Each structure stands twice: as structure tokens, then as C-alpha cells.
Coordinates of C-alpha atoms in Angstrom, one line a residue:
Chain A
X1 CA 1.5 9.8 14.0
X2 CA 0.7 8.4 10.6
X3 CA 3.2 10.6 8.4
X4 CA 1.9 11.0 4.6
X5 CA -1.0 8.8 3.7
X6 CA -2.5 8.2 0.3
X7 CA -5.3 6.5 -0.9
X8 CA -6.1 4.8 -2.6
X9 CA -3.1 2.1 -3.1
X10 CA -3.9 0.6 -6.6
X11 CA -6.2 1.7 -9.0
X12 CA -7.0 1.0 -12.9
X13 CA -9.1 3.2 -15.0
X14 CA -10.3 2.9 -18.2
X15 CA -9.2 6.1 -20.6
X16 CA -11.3 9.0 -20.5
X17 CA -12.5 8.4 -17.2
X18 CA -12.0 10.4 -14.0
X19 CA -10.6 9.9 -10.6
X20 CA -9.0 11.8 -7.5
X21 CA -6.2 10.8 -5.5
X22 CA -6.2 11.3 -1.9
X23 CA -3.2 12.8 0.5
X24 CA -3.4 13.6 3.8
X25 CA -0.4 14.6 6.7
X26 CA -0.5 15.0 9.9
X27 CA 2.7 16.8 10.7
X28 CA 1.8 20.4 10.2
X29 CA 3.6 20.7 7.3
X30 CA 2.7 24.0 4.9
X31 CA 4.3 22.5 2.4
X32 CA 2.7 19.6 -0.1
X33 CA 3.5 17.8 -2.9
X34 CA 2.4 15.3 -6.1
X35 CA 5.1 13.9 -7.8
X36 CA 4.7 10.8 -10.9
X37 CA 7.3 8.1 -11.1
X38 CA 8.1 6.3 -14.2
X39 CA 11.1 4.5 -14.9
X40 CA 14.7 5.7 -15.3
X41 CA 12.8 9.0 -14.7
X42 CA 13.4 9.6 -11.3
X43 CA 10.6 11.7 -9.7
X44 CA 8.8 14.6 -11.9
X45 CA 7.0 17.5 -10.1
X46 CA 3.1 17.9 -11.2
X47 CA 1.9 20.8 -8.8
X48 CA 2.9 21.5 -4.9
X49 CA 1.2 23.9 -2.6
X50 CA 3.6 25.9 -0.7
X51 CA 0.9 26.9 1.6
X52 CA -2.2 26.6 2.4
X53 CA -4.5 28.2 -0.4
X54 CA -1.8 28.2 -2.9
X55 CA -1.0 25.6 -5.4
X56 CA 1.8 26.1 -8.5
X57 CA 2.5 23.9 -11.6
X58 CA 5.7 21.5 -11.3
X59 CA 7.5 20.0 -14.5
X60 CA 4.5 18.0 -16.1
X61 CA 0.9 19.7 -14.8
X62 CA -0.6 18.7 -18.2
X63 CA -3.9 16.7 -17.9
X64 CA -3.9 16.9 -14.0
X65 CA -5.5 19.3 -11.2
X66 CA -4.6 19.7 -7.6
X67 CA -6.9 20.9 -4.9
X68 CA -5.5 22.2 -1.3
X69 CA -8.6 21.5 0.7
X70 CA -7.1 22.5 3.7
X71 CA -3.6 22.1 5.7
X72 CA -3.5 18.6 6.0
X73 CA -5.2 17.4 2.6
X74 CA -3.7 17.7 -0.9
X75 CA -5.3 15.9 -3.7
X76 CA -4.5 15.5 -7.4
X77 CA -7.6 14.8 -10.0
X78 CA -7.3 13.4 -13.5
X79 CA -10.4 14.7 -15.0
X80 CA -9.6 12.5 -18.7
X81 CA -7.4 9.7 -18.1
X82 CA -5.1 8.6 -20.6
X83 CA -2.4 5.8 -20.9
X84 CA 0.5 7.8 -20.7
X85 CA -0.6 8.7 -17.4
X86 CA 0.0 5.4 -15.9
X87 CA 2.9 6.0 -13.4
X88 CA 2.9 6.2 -9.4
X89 CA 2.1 8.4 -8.1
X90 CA 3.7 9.9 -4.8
X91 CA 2.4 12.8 -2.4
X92 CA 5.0 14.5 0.5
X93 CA 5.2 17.2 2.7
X94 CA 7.9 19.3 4.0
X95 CA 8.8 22.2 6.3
X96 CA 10.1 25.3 4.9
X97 CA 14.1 24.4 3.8
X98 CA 13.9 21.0 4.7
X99 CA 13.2 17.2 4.0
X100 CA 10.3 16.0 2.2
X101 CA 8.2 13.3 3.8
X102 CA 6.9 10.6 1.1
X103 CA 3.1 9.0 1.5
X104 CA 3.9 5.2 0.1
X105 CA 2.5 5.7 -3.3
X106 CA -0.5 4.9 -5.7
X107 CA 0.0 2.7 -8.6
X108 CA -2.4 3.5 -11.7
X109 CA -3.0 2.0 -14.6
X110 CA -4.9 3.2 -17.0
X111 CA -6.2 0.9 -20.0
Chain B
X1 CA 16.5 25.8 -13.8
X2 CA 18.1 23.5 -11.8
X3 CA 19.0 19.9 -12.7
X4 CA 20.4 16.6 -11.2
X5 CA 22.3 13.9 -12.9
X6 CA 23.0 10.6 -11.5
X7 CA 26.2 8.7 -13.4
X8 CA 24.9 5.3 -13.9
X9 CA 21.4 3.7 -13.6
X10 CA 22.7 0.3 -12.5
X11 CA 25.6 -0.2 -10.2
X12 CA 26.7 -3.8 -9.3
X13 CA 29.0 -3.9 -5.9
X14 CA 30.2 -7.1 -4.3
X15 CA 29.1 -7.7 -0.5
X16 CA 31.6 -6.0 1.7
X17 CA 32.8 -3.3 -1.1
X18 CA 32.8 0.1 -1.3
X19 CA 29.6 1.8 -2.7
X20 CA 30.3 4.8 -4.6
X21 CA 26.6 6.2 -6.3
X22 CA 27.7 9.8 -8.5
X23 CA 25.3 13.1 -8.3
X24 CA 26.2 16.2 -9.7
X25 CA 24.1 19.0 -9.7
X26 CA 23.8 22.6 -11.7
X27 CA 22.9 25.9 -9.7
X28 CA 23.5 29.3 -9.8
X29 CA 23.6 29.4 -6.1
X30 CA 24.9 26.7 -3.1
X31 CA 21.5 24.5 -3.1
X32 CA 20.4 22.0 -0.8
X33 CA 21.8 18.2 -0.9
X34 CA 19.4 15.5 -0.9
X35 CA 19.9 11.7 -0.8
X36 CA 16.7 9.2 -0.6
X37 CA 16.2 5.7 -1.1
X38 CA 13.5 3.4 -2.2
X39 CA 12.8 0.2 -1.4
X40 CA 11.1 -1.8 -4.0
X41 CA 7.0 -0.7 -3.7
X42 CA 7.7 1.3 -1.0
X43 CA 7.9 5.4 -1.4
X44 CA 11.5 7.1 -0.7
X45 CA 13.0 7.6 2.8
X46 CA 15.6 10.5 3.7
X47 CA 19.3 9.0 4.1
X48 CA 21.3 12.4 4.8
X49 CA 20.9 15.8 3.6
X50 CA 23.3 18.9 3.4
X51 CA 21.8 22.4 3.9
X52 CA 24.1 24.4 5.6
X53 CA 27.3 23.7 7.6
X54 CA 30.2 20.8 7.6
X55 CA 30.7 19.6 3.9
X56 CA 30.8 16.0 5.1
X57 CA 27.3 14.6 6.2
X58 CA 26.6 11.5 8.0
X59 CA 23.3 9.4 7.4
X60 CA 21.6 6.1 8.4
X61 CA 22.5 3.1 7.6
X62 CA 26.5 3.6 7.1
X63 CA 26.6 6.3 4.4
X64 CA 27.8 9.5 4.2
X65 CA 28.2 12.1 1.0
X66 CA 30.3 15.1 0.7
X67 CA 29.1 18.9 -1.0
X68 CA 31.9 19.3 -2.7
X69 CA 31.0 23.2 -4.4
X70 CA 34.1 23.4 -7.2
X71 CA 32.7 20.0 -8.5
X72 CA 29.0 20.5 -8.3
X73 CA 28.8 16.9 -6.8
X74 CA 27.4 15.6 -4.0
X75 CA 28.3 11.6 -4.3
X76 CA 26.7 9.3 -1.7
X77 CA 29.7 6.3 -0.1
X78 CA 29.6 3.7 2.0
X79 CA 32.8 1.9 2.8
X80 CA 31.3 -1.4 3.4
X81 CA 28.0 -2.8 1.1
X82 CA 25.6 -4.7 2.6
X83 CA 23.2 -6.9 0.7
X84 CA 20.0 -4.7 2.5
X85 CA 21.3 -1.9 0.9
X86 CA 19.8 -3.4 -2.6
X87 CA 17.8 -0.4 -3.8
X88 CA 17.4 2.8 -5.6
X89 CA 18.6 5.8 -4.8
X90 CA 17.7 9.1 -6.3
X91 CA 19.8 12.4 -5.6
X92 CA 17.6 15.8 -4.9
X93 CA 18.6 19.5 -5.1
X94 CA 16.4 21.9 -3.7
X95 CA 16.9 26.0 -3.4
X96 CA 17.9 28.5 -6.3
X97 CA 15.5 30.7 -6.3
X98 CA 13.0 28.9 -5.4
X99 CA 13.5 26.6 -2.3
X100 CA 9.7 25.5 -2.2
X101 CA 10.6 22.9 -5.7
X102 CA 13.0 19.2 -5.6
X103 CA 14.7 18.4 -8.6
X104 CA 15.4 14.6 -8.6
X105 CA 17.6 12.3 -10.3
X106 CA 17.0 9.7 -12.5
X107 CA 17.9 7.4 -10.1
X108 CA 20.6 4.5 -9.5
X109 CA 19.9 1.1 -8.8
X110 CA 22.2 -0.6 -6.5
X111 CA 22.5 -4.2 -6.4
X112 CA 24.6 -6.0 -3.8
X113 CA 26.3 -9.3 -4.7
X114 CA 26.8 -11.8 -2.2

């Protein structure tokens, strides 16, 4: 039982270019989550998915897309990067009412 | 909208002191209480929660945090500090409307003198 994963772990783009980050659970969660991290910012919602086919903006969706392939996977995709968008990045799943479960996070730079 | 504020980004204890780490929260309606920690490059981990129930909750590691509704706050204790307890914790609130979102704090960092 692997929890939240995310790949991948580190990652630096150059700005304007394009990447997807990966999240995957294997608890049977409906609920999923991306959140960005900066400092003495605590965590900031981009988009979650209460269920499966169903995504919704969070606090700061600007420049970023999310993609509910199915159940388990819920990935985020910067289709322009730009250096305010370096942060870490964290993915989580929860039941319905209940604790979120944290993937370990992707750190991303980008130049 | 709901919001979270943490009192503090740094708080400095001495090994064997009390730890005291402030959250107060704004809802129109009795939310649920979250406490996490992070280690440093790690992601957060669930110390106690308060959804429904006993207004004192219990989590790992030696704390505990109280909903205290007339106050809005929901501060996270320990009685004793332990220098693995070095790390940041961030305060959630979840419900209002919409239970599906987490509001988080801005975090506190905790650091544990020997």
C-alpha cells in the first residue's frame, strides 16, 4: 500500500516550457488534490477533483490545468512555465469529511 | 470564505517545555479541525483532527488540541517538547459549505532547544 505517490521528485524547466506532474493513490479515495507550497504561505489550493470526472479551481488555478484520468490518477500540467511558479508542489487524497493523505512532494524550479 | 491564522511563524521552546502553537479559525458554521506536521523535505502527516464529538482530541506523538467554538481556536499543546518535534506545523479547517476544500495556515515553525 503505497499511499500518494508523485513523480516526478525534482524537476527544472526553463520558462515557457511545458510539463505534467504525476499523482497516483491507491486507497480508493474520490477525493484528490494539488496544492503549491511557498514559504510563510502555508499550502494554497490549485484545483481538486471531488470525484471522479470532476475537477474545480482552488485559490490560485492561474497558469495550471488538472486532468482526472481516472480514480487513482490526478495530474496537474503547466502548459507555459513561469518563475513565479517555482514552489512544491503536493498532491493528496481524502475520503468524504475526512483526512487528507499527502504524496511527498515535487520541487520545481523554473529558470 | 473561510480562513486560518497561525500566531507566530517561529516559535522557540526549550527541551522539556511546554509547546503551545496558536490557530484560530473564521466560519459561519462548526468546521472541521486539522493539525499536520512537516518534516523538512518530506510532505505533511496528520497529528489529530476534530470533526465531531469530545472538544479535547488526542494525537500522536504527545499532543493534543482543544475546539474551543466561543474562541474560534483550535491551539495544538504538548506538555513536554522533545527535540524530534523540530518542525512545521500548519493548522487546516475544512467544511462551511463546502467540505470537499482545506484552508491552511501559514504555518509555525517549531524549534526545540536542547
Amino acid at each position: 500500500n503505497a499511499g500518494v505517490t508523485q513523480t516526478p521528485k525534482f524537476q527544472v524547466l526553463k520558462t515557457g516550457q511545458s510539463m505534467t506532474l504525476q499523482c497516483a493513490q491507491d486507497m480508493n479515495h474520490n477525493s484528490m488534490y494539488w496544492y503549491r507550497q511557498d514559504p510563510g504561505m502555508g499550502l494554497r489550493l490549485i484545483y481538486y477533483s471531488a470525484s471522479e470526472g470532476t475537477t474545480d479551481k482552488g485559490e490560485v488555478p492561474n497558469g495550471y490545468n488538472v486532468s482526472r484520468l481516472n480514480k487513482r490518477e490526478f495530474s496537474l500540467r503547466l502548459e507555459s512555465a513561469a518563475p513565479s511558479q517555482t514552489s512544491v508542489y503536493f498532491c493528496a487524497s481524502r475520503v468524504p469529511q475526512d483526512t487528507q493523505y499527502f504524496g511527498p512532494g515535487t520541487r520545481l524550479t523554473v529558470l | 470564505a473561510q480562513s486560518v491564522t497561525q500566531l507566530g511563524s517561529h516559535v522557540s521552546v526549550s527541551e522539556g517545555a511546554l509547546v503551545l502553537l496558536r490557530c484560530n479559525y473564521s466560519s459561519s458554521v462548526p468546521p472541521y479541525l486539522f493539525w499536520y506536521v512537516q518534516y523538512p523535505n518530506q510532505g505533511l502527516q496528520l497529528l489529530l483532527k476534530y470533526t465531531t464529538g469530545a472538544t479535547l482530541v488526542k494525537g500522536i506523538n504527545g499532543f493534543e488540541a482543544e475546539f474551543k467554538k466561543s474562541e474560534t481556536s483550535f491551539h495544538l499543546t504538548k506538555p513536554s517538547a522533545h527535540m524530534s518535534d523540530a518542525a512545521e506545523y500548519f493548522c487546516a479547517v475544512s467544511g462551511g459549505g463546502n467540505f470537499n476544500k482545506f484552508y491552511f495556515g501559514s504555518g509555525t515553525k517549531l524549534n526545540v532547544k536542547p
